[in-house]
Structure formats: structure tokens, C-alpha cells
Short mmCIF file of C-alpha atoms in Angstrom, two decimals:
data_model
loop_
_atom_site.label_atom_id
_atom_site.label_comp_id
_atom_site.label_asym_id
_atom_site.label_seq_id
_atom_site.Cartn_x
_atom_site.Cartn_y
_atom_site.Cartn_z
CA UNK P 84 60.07 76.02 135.58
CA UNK P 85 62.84 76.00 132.96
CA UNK P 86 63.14 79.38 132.35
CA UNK P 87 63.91 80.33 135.99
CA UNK P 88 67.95 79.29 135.39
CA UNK P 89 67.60 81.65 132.78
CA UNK P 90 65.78 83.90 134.09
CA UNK P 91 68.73 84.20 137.28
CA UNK P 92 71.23 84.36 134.73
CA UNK P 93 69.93 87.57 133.15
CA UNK P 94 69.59 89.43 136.56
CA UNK P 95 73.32 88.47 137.37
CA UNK P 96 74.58 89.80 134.29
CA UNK P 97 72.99 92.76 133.71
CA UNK P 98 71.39 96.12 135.87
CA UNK P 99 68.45 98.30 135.18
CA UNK P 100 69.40 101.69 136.19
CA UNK P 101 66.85 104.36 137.59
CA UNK P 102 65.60 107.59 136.08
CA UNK P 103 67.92 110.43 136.62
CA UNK P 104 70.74 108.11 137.20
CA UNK P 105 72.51 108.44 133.78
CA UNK P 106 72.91 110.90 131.09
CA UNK P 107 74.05 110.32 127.65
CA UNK P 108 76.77 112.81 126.28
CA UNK P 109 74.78 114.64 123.91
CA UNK P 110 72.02 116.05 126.65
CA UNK P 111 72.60 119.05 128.31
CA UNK P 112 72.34 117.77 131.54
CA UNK P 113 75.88 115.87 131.09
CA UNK P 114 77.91 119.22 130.89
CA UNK P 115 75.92 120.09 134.47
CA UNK P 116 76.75 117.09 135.99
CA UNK P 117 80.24 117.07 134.30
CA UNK P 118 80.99 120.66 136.09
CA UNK P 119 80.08 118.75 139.38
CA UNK P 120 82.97 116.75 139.14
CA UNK P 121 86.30 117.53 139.88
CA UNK P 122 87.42 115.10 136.94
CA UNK P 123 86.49 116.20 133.33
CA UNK P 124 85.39 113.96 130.25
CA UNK P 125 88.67 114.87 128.61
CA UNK P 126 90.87 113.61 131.82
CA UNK P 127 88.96 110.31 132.54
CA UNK P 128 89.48 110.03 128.72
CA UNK P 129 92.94 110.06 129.11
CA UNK P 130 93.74 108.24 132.12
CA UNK P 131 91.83 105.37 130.06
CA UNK P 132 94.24 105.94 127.57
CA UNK P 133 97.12 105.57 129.86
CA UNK P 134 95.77 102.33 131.21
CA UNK P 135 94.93 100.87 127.91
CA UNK P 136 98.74 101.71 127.03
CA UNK P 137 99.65 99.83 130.12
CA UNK P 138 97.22 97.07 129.45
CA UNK P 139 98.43 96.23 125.66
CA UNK P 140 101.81 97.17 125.13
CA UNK P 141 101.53 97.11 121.63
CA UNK P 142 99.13 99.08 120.89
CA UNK P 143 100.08 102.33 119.59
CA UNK P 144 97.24 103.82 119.58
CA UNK P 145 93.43 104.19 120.90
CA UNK P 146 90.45 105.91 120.71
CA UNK P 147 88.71 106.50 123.76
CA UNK P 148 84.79 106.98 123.02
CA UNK P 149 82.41 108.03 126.33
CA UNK P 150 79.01 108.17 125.74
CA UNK P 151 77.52 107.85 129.39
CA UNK P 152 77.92 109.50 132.81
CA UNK P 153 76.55 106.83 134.85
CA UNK P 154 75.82 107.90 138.38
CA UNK P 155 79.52 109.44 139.19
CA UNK P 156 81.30 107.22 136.48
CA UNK P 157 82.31 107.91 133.32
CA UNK P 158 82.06 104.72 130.65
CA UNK P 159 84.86 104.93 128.54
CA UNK P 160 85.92 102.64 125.87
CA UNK P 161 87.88 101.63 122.84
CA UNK P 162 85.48 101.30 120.80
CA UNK P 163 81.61 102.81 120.28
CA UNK P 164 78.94 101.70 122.93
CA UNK P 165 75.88 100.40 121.16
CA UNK P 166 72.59 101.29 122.89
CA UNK P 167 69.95 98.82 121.22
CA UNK P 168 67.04 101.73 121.99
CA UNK P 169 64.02 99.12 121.43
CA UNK P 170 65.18 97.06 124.98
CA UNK P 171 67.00 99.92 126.15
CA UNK P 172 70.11 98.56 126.78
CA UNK P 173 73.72 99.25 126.55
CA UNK P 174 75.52 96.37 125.57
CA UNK P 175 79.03 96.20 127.68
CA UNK P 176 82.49 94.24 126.84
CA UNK P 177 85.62 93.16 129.04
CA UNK P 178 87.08 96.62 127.21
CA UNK P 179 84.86 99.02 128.72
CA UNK P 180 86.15 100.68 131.66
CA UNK P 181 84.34 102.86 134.55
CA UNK P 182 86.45 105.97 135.26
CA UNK P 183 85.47 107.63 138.97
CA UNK P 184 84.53 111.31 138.31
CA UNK P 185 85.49 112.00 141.76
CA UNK P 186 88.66 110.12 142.14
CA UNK P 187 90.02 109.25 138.97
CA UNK P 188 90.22 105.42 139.57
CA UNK P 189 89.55 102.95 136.83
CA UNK P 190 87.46 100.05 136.94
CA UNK P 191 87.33 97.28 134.62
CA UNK P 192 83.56 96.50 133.27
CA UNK P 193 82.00 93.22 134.43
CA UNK P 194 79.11 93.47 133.52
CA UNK P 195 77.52 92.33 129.95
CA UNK P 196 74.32 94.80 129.64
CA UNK P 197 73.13 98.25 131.33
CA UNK P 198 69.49 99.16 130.84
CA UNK P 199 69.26 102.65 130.26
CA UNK P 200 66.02 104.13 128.47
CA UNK P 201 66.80 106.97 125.81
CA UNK P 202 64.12 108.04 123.14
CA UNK P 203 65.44 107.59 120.16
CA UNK P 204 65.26 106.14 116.34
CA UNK P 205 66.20 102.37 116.10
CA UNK P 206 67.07 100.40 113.32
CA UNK P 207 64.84 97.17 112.11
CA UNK P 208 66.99 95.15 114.75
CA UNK P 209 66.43 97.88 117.15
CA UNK P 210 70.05 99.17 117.44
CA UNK P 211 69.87 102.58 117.98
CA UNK P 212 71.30 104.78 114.70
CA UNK P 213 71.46 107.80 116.16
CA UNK P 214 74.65 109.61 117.73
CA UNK P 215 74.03 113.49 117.76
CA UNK P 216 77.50 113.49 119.96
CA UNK P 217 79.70 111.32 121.56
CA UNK P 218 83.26 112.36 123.22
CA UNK P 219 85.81 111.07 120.91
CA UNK P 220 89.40 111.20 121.09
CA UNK P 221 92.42 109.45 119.67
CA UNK P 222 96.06 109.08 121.52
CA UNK P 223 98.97 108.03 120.24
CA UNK P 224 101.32 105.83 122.39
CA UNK P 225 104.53 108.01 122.54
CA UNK P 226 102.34 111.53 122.47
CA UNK P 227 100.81 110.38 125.36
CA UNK P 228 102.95 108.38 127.68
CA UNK P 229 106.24 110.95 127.73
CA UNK P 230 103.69 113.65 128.52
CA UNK P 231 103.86 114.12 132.54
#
């Protein structure tokens, strides 16, 4: 009876996605789906850049890393996504953004963990340690914001 709190907490935080739902960056299936969509890895990569910009005024400058084409979305984010590939889960921050491949919009992440199943080689803890590709690019603040 204790463990149901818990047990409502962890289906409110996190979302098991379906087969076929997702591909990683490295399969060839993401450069199909990519050519599906009228916006590309590199573009979703930059309008997170120009957000991020936006976001921390500061900053001058990020590295936008997308790993995952979930449904329509592209998950972009500052810094690496790690996939623990014992539980199969992607573990999410407040950083990680959700770029539409159709539309371009940006949504900010609220969710904590996204179950997606990859075969794989884990670590002792589970952590995944492999990363045959992942999109990574680096802007610069003033390259990329007096660009039109």
C-alpha cells in the first residue's frame, strides 16, 4: 500500500514510448524519417540555438547535441542525452527542448525520463557507453544571431 504514491509518481513523470515511435541518430531509419520532414536536424539545431541565445543572454556559446527523433520531434539539447540502456531510459532535464519537425516550434522538456529500448553495451551502472553518432554542433553567439 505504500508504494502506490510512488508508484503514481513515476507514471506522472515519465512515458514509455512504443516500437517504431523513435529512432536514435545513428540508425538509418533517422535520415528516412528526417527526409519526411520539411525541417532538417541541422535547422531544428539551430533554431535551439537561437532560443538558448534568447534564453541566457550570456552565454556565448552552445552546443546543440540531438540524439532522438521522437515521433515528429527532434530532442535537442545543450548537453549529451544519457540513455541508461539496462532500464531503457532517456534521462531528460529542464534544458532539453522538443523542436517540431513539421513546424519548427520549440518546446521546453517537462518531463524527467523517456523509455526508449535500444540494444546496446552498458556500463556496470547500466549507462549506456556507446555513441556510434550523435548530431553535434557548436554556435557562437554573434556568428549566429547577426545571421538572418
Amino acid at each position: 500500500m505504500k508504494h502506490i504514491p510512488l508508484f503514481l509518481l513515476f507514471l506522472a513523470v515519465s512515458c514509455a514510448a512504443p516500437e517504431g515511435a523513435y529512432v536514435f541518430y545513428d540508425e538509418p531509419a533517422y535520415a528516412e524519417k528526417e527526409r519526411q520532414l520539411p525541417i532538417s536536424t541541422e535547422q531544428a539545431a539551430t533554431l535551439f540555438a537561437r532560443n538558448y541565445f534568447e534564453q541566457h543572454p550570456y552565454a556565448e556559446k552552445v552546443t546543440a547535441h540531438i540524439d532522438v527523433l521522437f515521433r515528429k520531434k527532434y530532442i535537442v539539447s545543450p548537453t549529451m542525452l544519457l540513455h541508461n540502456t539496462k532500464f531503457g531510459a532517456c534521462f531528460l532535464t529542464p534544458d532539453n527542448y522538443w523542436v517540431d519537425g513539421k513546424t519548427g516550434k520549440l518546446k521546453k522538456n517537462k518531463r524527467e525520463i523517456l523509455y526508449l529500448r535500444r540494444v546496446g553495451r552498458a556500463d556496470a551502472n547500466g549507462v549506456s557507453i556507446f555513441r556510434e553518432g550523435t548530431f553535434i554542433k557548436t554556435y557562437m553567439r554573434d556568428s549566429l544571431l547577426n545571421t538572418p
